Short mmCIF file of C-alpha atoms and ligand atoms in Angstrom, two decimals:
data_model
loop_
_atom_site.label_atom_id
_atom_site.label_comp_id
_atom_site.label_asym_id
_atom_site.label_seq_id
_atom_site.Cartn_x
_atom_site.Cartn_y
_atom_site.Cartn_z
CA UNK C 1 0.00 0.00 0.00
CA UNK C 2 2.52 2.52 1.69
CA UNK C 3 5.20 1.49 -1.67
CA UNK C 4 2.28 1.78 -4.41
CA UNK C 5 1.94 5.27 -3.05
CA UNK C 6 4.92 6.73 -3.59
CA UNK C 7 5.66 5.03 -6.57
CA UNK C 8 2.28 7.07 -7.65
CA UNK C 9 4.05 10.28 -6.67
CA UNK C 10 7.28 9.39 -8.23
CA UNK C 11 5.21 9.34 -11.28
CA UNK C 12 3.81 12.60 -10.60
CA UNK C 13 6.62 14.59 -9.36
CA UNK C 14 9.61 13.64 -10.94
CA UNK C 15 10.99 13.40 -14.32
CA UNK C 16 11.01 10.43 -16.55
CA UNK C 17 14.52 9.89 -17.65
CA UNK C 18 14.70 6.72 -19.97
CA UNK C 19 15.98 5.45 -23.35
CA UNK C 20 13.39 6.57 -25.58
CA UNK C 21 13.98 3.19 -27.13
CA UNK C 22 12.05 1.65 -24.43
CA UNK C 23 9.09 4.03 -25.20
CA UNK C 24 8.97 3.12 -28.81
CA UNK C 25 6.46 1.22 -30.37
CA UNK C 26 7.28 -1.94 -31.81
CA UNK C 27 5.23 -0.90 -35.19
CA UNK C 28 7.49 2.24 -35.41
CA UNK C 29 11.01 0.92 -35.63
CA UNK C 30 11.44 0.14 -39.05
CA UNK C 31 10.35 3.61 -39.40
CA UNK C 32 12.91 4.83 -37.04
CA UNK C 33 15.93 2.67 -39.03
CA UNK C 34 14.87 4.10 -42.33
CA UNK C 35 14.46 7.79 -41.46
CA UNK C 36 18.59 7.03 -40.57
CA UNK C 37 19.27 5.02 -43.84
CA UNK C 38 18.31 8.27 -45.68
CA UNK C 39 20.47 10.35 -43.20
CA UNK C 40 23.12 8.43 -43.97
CA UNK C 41 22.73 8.55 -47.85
CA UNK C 42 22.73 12.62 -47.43
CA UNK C 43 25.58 12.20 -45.38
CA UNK C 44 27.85 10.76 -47.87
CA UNK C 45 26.91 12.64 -50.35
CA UNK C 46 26.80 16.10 -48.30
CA UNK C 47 30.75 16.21 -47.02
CA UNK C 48 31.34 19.82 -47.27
CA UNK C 49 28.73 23.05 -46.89
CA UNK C 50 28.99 23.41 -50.96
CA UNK C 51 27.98 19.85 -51.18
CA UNK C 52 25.41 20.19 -48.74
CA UNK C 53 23.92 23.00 -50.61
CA UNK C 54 23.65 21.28 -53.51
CA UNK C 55 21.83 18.41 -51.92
CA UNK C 56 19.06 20.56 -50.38
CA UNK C 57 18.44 21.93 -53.62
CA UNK C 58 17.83 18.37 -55.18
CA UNK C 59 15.96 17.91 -52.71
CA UNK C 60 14.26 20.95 -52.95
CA UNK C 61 13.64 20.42 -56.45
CA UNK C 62 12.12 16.76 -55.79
CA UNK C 63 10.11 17.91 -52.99
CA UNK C 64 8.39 20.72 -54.67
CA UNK C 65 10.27 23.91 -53.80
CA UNK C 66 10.86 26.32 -56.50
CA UNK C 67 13.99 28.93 -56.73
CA UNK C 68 12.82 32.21 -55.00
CA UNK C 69 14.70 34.16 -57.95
CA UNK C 70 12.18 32.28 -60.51
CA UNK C 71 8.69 32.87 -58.69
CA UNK C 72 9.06 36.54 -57.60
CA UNK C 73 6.27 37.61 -60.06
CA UNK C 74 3.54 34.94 -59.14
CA UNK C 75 1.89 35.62 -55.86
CA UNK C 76 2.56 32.96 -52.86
CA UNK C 77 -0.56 31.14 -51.74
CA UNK C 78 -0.47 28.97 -48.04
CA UNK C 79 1.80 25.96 -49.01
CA UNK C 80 3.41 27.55 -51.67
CA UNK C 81 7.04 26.36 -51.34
CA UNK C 82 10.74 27.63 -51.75
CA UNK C 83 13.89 27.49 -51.84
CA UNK C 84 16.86 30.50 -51.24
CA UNK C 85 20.44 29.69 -52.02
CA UNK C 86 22.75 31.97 -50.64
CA UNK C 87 26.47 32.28 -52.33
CA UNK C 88 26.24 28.62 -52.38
CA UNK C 89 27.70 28.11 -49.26
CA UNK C 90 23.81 28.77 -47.13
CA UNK C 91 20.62 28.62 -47.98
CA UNK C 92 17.03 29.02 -46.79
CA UNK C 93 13.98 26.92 -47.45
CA UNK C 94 10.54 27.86 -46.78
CA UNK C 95 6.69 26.89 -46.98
CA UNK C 96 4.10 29.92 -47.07
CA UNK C 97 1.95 29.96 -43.48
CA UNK C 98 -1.80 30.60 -44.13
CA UNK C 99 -1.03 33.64 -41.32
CA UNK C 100 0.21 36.93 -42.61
CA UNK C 101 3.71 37.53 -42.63
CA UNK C 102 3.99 40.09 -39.76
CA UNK C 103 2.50 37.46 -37.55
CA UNK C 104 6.02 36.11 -37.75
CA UNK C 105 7.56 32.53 -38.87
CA UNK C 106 8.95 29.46 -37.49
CA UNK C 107 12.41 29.13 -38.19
CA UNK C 108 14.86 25.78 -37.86
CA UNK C 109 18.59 26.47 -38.58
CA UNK C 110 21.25 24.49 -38.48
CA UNK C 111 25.13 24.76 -39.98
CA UNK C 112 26.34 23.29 -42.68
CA UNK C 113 30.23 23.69 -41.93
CA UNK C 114 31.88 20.93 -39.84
CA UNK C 115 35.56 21.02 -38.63
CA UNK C 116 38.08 19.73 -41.33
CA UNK C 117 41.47 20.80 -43.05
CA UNK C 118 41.63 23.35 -45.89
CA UNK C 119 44.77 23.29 -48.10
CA UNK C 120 46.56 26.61 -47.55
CA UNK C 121 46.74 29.21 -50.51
CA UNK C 122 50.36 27.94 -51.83
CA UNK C 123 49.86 24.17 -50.40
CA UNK C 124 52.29 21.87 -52.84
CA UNK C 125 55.97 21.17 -51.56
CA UNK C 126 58.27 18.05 -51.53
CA UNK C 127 60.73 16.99 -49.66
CA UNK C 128 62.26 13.40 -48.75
CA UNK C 129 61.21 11.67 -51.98
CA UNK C 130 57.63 12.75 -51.02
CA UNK C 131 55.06 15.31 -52.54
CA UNK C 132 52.92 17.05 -49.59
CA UNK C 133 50.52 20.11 -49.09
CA UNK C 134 50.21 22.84 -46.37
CA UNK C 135 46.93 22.86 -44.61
CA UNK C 136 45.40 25.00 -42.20
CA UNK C 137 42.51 23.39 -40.01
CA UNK C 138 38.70 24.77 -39.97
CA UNK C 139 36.99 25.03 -36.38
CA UNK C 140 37.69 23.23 -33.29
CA UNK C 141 39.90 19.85 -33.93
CA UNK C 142 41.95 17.71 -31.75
CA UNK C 143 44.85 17.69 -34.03
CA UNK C 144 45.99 14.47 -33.68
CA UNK C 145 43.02 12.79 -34.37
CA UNK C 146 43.11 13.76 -37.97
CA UNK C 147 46.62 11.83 -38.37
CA UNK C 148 46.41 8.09 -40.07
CA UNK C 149 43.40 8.36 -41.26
CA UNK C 150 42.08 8.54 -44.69
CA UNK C 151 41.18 11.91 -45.96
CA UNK C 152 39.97 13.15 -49.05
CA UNK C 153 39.88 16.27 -51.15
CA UNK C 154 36.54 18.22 -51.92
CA UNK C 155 36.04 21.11 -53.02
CA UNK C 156 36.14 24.44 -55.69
CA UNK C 157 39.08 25.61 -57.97
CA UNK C 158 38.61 29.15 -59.86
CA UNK C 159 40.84 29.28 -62.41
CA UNK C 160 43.12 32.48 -63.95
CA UNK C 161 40.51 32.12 -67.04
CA UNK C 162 37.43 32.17 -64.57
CA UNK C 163 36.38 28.41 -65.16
CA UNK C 164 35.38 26.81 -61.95
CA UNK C 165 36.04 23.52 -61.20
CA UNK C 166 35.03 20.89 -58.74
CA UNK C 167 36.70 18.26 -57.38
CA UNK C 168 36.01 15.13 -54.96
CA UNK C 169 39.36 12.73 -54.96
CA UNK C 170 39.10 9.78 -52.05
CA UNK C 171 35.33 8.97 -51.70
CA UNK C 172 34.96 6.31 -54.52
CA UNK C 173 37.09 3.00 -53.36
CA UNK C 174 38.90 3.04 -56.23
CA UNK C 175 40.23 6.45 -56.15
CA UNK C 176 43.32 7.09 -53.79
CA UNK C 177 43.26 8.72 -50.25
CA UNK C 178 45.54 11.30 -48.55
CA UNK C 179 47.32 11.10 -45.28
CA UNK C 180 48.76 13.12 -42.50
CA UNK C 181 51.74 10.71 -40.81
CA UNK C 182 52.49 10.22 -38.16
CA UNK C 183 55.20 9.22 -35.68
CA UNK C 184 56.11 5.43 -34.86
CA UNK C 185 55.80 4.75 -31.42
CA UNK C 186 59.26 3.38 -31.39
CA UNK C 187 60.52 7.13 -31.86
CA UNK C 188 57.63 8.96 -30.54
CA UNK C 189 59.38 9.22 -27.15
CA UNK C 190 59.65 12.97 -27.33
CA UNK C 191 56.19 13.64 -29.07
CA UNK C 192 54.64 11.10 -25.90
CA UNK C 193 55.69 13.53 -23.62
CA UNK C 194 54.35 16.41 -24.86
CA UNK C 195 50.69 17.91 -24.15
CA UNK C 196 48.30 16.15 -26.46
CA UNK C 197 47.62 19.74 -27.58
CA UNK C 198 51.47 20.13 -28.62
CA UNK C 199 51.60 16.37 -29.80
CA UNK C 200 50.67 17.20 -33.35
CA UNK C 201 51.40 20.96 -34.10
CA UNK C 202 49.20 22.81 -36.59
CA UNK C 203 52.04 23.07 -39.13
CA UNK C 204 52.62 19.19 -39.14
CA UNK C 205 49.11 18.73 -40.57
CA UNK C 206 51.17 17.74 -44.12
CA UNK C 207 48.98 15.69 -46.41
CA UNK C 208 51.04 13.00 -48.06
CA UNK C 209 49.97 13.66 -51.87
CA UNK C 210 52.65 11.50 -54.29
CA UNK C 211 56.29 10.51 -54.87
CA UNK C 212 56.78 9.81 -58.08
CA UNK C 213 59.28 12.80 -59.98
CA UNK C 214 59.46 13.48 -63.61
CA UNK C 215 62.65 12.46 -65.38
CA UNK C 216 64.57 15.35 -65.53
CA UNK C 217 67.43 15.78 -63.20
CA UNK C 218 68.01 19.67 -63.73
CA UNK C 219 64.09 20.38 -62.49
CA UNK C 220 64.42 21.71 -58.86
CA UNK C 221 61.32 19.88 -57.49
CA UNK C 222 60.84 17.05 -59.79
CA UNK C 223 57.77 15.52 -57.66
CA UNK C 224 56.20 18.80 -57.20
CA UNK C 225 55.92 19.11 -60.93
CA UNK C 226 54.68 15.56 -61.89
CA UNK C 227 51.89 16.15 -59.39
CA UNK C 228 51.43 19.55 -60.82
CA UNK C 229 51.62 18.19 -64.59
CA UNK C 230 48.49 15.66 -63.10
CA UNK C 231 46.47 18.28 -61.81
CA UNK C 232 46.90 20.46 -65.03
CA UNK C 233 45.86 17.69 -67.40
CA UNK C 234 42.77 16.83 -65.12
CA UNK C 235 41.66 20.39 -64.28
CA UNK C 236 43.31 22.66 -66.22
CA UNK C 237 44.32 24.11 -63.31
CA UNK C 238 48.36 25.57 -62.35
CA UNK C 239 49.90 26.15 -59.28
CA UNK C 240 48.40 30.16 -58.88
CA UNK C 241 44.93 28.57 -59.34
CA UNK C 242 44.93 27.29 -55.04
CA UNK C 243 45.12 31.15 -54.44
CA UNK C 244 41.43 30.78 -55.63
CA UNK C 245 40.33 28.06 -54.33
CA UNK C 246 38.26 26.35 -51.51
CA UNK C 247 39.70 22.45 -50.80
CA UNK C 248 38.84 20.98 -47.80
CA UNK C 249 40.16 17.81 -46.65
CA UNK C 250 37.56 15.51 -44.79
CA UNK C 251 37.72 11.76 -43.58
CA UNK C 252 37.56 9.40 -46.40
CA UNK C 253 35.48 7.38 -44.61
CA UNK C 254 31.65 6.72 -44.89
CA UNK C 255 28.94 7.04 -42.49
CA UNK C 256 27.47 3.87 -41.55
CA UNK C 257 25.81 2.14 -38.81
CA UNK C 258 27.38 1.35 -34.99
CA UNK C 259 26.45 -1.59 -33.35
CA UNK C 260 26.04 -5.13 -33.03
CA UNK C 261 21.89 -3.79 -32.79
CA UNK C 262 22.71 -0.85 -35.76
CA UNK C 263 21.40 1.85 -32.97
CA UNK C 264 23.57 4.24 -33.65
CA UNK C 265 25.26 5.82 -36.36
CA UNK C 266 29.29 6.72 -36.94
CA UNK C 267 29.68 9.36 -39.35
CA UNK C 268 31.77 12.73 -40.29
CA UNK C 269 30.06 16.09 -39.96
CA UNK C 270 26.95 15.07 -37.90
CA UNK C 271 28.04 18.43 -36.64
CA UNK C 272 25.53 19.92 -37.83
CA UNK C 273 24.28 17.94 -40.93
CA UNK C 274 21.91 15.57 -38.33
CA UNK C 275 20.17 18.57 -37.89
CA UNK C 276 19.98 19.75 -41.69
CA UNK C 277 18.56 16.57 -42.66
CA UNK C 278 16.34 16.36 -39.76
CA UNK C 279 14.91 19.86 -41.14
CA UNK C 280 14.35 18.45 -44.84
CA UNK C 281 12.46 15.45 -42.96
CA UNK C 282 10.23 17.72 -40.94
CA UNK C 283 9.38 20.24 -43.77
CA UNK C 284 9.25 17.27 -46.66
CA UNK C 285 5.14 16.44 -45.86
CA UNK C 286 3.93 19.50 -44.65
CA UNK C 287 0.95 20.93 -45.85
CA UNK C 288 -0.14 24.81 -44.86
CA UNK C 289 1.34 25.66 -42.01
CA UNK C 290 0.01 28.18 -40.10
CA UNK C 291 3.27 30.38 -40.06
CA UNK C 292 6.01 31.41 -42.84
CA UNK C 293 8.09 27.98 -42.32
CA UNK C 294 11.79 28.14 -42.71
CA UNK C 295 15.06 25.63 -42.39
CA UNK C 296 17.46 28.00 -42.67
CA UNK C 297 21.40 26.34 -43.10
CA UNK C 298 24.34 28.48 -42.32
CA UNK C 299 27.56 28.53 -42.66
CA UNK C 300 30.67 29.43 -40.86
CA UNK C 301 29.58 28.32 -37.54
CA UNK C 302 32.38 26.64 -36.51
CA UNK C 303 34.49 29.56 -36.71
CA UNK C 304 32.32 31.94 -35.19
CA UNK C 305 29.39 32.09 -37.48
CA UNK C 306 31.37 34.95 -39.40
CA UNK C 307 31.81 36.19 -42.94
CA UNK C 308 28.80 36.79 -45.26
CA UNK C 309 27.36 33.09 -45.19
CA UNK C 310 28.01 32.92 -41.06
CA UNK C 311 24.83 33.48 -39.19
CA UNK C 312 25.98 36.90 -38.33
CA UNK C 313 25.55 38.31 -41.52
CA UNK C 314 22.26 39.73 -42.93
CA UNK C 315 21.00 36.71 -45.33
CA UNK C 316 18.03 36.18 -43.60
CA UNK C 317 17.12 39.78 -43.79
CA UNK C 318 17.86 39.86 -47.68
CA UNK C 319 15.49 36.90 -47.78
CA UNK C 320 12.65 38.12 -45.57
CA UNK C 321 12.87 41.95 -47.82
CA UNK C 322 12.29 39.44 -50.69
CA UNK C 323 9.47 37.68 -49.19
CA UNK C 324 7.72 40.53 -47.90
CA UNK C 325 8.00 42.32 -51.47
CA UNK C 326 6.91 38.65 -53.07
CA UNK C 327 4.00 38.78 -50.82
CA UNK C 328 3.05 42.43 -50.86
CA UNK C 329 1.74 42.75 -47.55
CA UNK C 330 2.86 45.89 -45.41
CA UNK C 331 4.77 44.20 -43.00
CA UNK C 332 8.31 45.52 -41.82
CA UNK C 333 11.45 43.73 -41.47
CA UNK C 334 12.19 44.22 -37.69
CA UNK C 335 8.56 43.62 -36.82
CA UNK C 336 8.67 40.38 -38.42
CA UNK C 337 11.56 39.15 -37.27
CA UNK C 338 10.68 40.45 -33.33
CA UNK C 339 7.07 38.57 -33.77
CA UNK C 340 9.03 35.22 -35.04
CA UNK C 341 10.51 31.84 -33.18
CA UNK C 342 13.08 29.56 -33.63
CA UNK C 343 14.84 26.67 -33.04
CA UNK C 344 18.81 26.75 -33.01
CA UNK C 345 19.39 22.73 -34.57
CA UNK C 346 22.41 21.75 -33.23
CA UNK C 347 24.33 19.19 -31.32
CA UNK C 348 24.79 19.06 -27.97
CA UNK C 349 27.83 17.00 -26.24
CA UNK C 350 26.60 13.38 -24.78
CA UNK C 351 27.45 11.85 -21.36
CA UNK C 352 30.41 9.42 -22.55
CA UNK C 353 30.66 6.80 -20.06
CA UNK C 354 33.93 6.81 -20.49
CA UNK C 355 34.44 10.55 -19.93
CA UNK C 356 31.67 11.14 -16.63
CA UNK C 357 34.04 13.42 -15.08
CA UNK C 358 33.43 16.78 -17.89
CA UNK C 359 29.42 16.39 -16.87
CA UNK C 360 27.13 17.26 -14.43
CA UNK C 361 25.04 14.06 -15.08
CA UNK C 362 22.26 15.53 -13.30
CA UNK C 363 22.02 18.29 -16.57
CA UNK C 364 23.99 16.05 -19.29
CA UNK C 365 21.98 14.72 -21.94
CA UNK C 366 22.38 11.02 -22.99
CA UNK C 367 22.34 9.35 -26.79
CA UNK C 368 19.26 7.85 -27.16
CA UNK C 369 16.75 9.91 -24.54
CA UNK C 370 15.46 11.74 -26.83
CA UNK C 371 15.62 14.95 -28.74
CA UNK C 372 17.64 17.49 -26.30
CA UNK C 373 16.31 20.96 -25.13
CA UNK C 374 19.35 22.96 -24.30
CA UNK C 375 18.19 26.64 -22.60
CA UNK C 376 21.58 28.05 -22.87
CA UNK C 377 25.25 27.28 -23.94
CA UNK C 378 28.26 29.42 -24.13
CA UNK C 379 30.69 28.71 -21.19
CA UNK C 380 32.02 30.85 -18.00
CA UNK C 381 29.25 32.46 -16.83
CA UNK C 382 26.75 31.84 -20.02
CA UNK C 383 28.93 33.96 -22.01
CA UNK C 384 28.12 33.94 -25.50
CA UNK C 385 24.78 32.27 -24.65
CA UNK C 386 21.31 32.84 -25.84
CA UNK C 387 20.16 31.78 -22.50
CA UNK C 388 16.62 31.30 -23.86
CA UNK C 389 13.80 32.37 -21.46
CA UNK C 390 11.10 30.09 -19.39
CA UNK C 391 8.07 30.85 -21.14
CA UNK C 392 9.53 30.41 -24.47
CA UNK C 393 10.81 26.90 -22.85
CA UNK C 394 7.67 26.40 -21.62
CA UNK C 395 6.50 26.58 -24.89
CA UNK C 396 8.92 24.14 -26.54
CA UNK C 397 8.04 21.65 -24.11
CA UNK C 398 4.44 21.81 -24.03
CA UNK C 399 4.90 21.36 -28.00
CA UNK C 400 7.14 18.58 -27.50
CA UNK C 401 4.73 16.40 -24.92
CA UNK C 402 1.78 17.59 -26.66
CA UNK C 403 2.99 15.56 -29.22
CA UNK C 404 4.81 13.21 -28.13
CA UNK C 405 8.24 13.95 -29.06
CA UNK C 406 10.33 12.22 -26.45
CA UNK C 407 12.92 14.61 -25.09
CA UNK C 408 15.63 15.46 -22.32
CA UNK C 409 17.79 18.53 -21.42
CA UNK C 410 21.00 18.98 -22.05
CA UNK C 411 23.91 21.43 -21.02
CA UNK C 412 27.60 21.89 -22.74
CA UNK C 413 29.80 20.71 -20.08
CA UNK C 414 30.10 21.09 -16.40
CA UNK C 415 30.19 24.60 -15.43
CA UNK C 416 33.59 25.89 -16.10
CA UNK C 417 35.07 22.32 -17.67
CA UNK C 418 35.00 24.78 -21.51
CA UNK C 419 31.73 25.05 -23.41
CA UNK C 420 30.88 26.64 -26.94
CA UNK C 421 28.36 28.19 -29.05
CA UNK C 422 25.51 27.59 -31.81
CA UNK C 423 24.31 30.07 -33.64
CA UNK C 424 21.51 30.61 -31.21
CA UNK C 425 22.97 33.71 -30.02
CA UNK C 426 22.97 35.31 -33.58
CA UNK C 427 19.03 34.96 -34.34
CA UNK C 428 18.22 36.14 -30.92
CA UNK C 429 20.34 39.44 -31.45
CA UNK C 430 17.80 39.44 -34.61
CA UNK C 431 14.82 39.62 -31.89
CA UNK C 432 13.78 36.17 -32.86
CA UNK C 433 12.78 34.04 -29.64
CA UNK C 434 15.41 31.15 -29.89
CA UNK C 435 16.14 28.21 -28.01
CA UNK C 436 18.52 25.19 -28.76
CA UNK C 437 16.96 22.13 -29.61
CA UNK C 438 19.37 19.05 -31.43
CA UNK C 439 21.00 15.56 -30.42
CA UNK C 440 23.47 14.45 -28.32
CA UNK C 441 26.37 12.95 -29.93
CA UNK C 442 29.54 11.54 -28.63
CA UNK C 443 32.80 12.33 -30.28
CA UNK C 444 32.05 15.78 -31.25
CA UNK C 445 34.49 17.20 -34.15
CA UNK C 446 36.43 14.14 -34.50
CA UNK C 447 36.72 12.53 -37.74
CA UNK C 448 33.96 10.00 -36.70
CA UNK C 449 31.10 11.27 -34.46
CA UNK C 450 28.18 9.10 -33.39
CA UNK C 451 24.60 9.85 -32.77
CA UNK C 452 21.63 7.81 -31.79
CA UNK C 453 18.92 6.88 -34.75
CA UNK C 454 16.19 7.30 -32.22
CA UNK C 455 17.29 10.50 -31.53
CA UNK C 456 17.05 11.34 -35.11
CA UNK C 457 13.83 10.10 -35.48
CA UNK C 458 12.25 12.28 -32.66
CA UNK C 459 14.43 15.26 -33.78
CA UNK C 460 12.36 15.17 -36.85
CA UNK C 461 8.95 14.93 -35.01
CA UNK C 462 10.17 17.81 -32.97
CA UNK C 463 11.15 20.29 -35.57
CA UNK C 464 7.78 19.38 -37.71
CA UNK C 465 5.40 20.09 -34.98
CA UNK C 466 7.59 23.35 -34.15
CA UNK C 467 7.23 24.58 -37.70
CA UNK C 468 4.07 24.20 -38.01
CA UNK C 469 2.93 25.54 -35.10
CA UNK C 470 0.76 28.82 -34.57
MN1 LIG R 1 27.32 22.64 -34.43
MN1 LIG R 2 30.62 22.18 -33.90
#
């Protein structure tokens, strides 16, 4: 009597923390592992932000959205869909509300950058019998992960003449693969010692390119110019033409499932792709929402959400003053933008059992609980947080369990153990209520990070019922 009782008021009073696996319904799983076969498909073909643009345009295109640029004569009706590509690097996808536009949208954006290795401006050298390029690393990297393991070369080359070519060398297995080296532990006594920050300095990430030389003994660097001759009869391109340029180097390695029970999947750039995709899902069968719905996919985040395709710049503004001319309603920029909500979709860290000590487990969110609702980030003191207020939590959740989307909080760290950013902070400065809302994953910015599939699934449930929401 006395136990059923307070089991009762467990029930009432506290909250439910469990694997959101163990709330699923048998009927739904397939649904859950197929939703993250098609993640994974985007994921290997979405390895840089250019590539990722590209892919939400097909999509786009499949799913009924038409080019904002091509439409700006017809009048939008509720459902009317779009799509905004922004210097090819960001773009911004939208379905008309059935509510006037000064009533405000419903925004989910995510990033489309993830950490990596860019070659440097004059990358080719040789030395040793070897033929190597200079890079520089993007965002937030433990350095020595990114040693002995297969990397590959994506990305844009403008040429003196003004062609522009792509390239992708390293994804298909028959192509070849670059390398950083590294040290044999037999000699690595020195490097052993050293700080795993110092281990690997930023000037030893050297990609291993070629060796062969061309058969001329007077030509100063023989293998430099055999490589160069390649990349001249393949792209046209000479050695002035990486000046103007964007290569990236990324892990040659595809996404795929983890686990003897496929639960969970091991992938590059998760950070913040999971969260792109998730935002295709949710807006892919909606009808007329009853807000302006966006997924809007940034750039630059992981250095600061800078530049003109970083979340700090004005492209959602240049959107909105087209959608507010396309609809011709007498609505104003800043009024729209301070009536609006959104989500910030991006990943939060996990609890690793391995790595308890960085969390306060009481506040850490856990792979497979559920989509995570994050009220602030930053680090220190919430600096650089949008520290999102309680009723526009409130909100969120009462969404969320309205409709059953199985959630959890989250929080970046242990107070004072580091921290970071989204660009949560940079839509709020816009007057838009924000909050951050995304999975947990485990192995943040390494060349492999893993998320949960169940996760995913509820992460698209979540942002669907957010967008269309009145
Ligand atoms: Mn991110
Ligand atoms: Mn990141």
């Amino acid at each position: 009597m006395k136990e059923n009782k307070f089991q009762e008021l467990s029930k009432k009073l506290l909250m439910d923390r469990k694997s959101a696996w163990t709330k699923l319904e048998p009927d739904k799983k397939e649904e859950v592992f197929s939703l993250a076969q098609d993640y994974i498909n985007f994921l290997n073909k979405a390895k840089t932000e250019r590539e990722a643009v590209l892919e939400i345009v097909s999509w786009c295109r499949k799913n009924g959205f038409v080019d904002i640029n091509a439409v700006e004569n017809t009048q939008p009706q509720p459902g009317t869909r779009f799509y905004f590509v922004w210097k090819e690097r960001a773009a911004v996808i939208g379905t008309w509300g059935t509510n006037s536009l000064k009533s405000g949208f419903r925004l989910v954006g995510s990033h489309l950058d993830a950490p990596r290795l860019d070659l440097k401006p004059q990358p080719v050298y040789e030395q040793e019998g070897l033929g190597l390029c200079k890079t520089h690393y993007y965002g937030g990297i433990k350095k020595y992960q990114w040693t002995a393991v297969p990397l590959a070369l994506h990305g844009v080359i403008c040429t003196a003449q003004g062609n522009k070519v792509s390239i992708v060398i390293g994804e298909d297995v028959n192509d070849p693969v670059f390398i950083i080296t590294d040290l044999l532990p037999h000699l690595a006594k020195d490097q052993m010692r050293k700080k795993t920050t110092a281990a690997v300095a930023g000037e030893s990430l050297n990609i291993v390119i070629g060796s062969i030389p061309v058969d001329d003994e007077d030509v100063k660097e023989p293998i430099k110019l055999a490589l160069l001759e390649q990349l001249n009869k393949k792209y046209g391109m000479v050695e002035e033409d990486f000046i103007s340029a964007d290569l990236e180097l990324v892990p040659a390695i595809p996404a795929r499932d983890l686990g003897l029970d496929r639960s969970l999947i091991a992938a590059y750039g998760q950070d913040d792709r999971i969260c792109a995709y998730a935002t295709l899902k949710a807006m892919e069968n909606m009808g007329q929402p009853a807000q302006l719905a966006l997924g809007l996919f940034a750039d630059k985040e992981e250095i600061g959400s800078v530049g003109n395709t970083g979340m700090q710049s004005n492209m959602l503004e240049i959107l909105l003053e087209k959608l507010i001319r396309w609809s011709g309603e007498d609505a104003g920029l800043y009024e729209i933008l301070g009536a609006s909500q959104a989500i910030s979709a991006d990943v939060n860290a996990g609890l690793d059992p391995t790595y308890p000590e960085v969390m306060d487990k009481h506040n850490a969110a856990r792979l497979g609980y559920g989509l995570v609702i994050t009220k602030y980030t930053g680090s220190g003191g919430k600096y650089n947080a949008n520290d999102a207020d309680a009723e526009y939590v409130s909100r969120i959740r009462k969404l969320y369990n309205d409709n059953q989307v199985l959630w959890q909080t989250g929080e970046l760290g242990k107070v004072d153990q580091g921290g970071g950013g989204t660009i949560a902070q940079f839509l709020a400065n816009k007057g838009i209520e924000t909050i951050d809302s995304g999975p947990a994953i485990l192995s943040m910015h390494s060349p492999l990070e893993v998320s949960s599939k169940i996760d995913f699934y509820h992460m698209v449930n979540g942002y669907k019922v957010f967008l269309a929401s009145k």
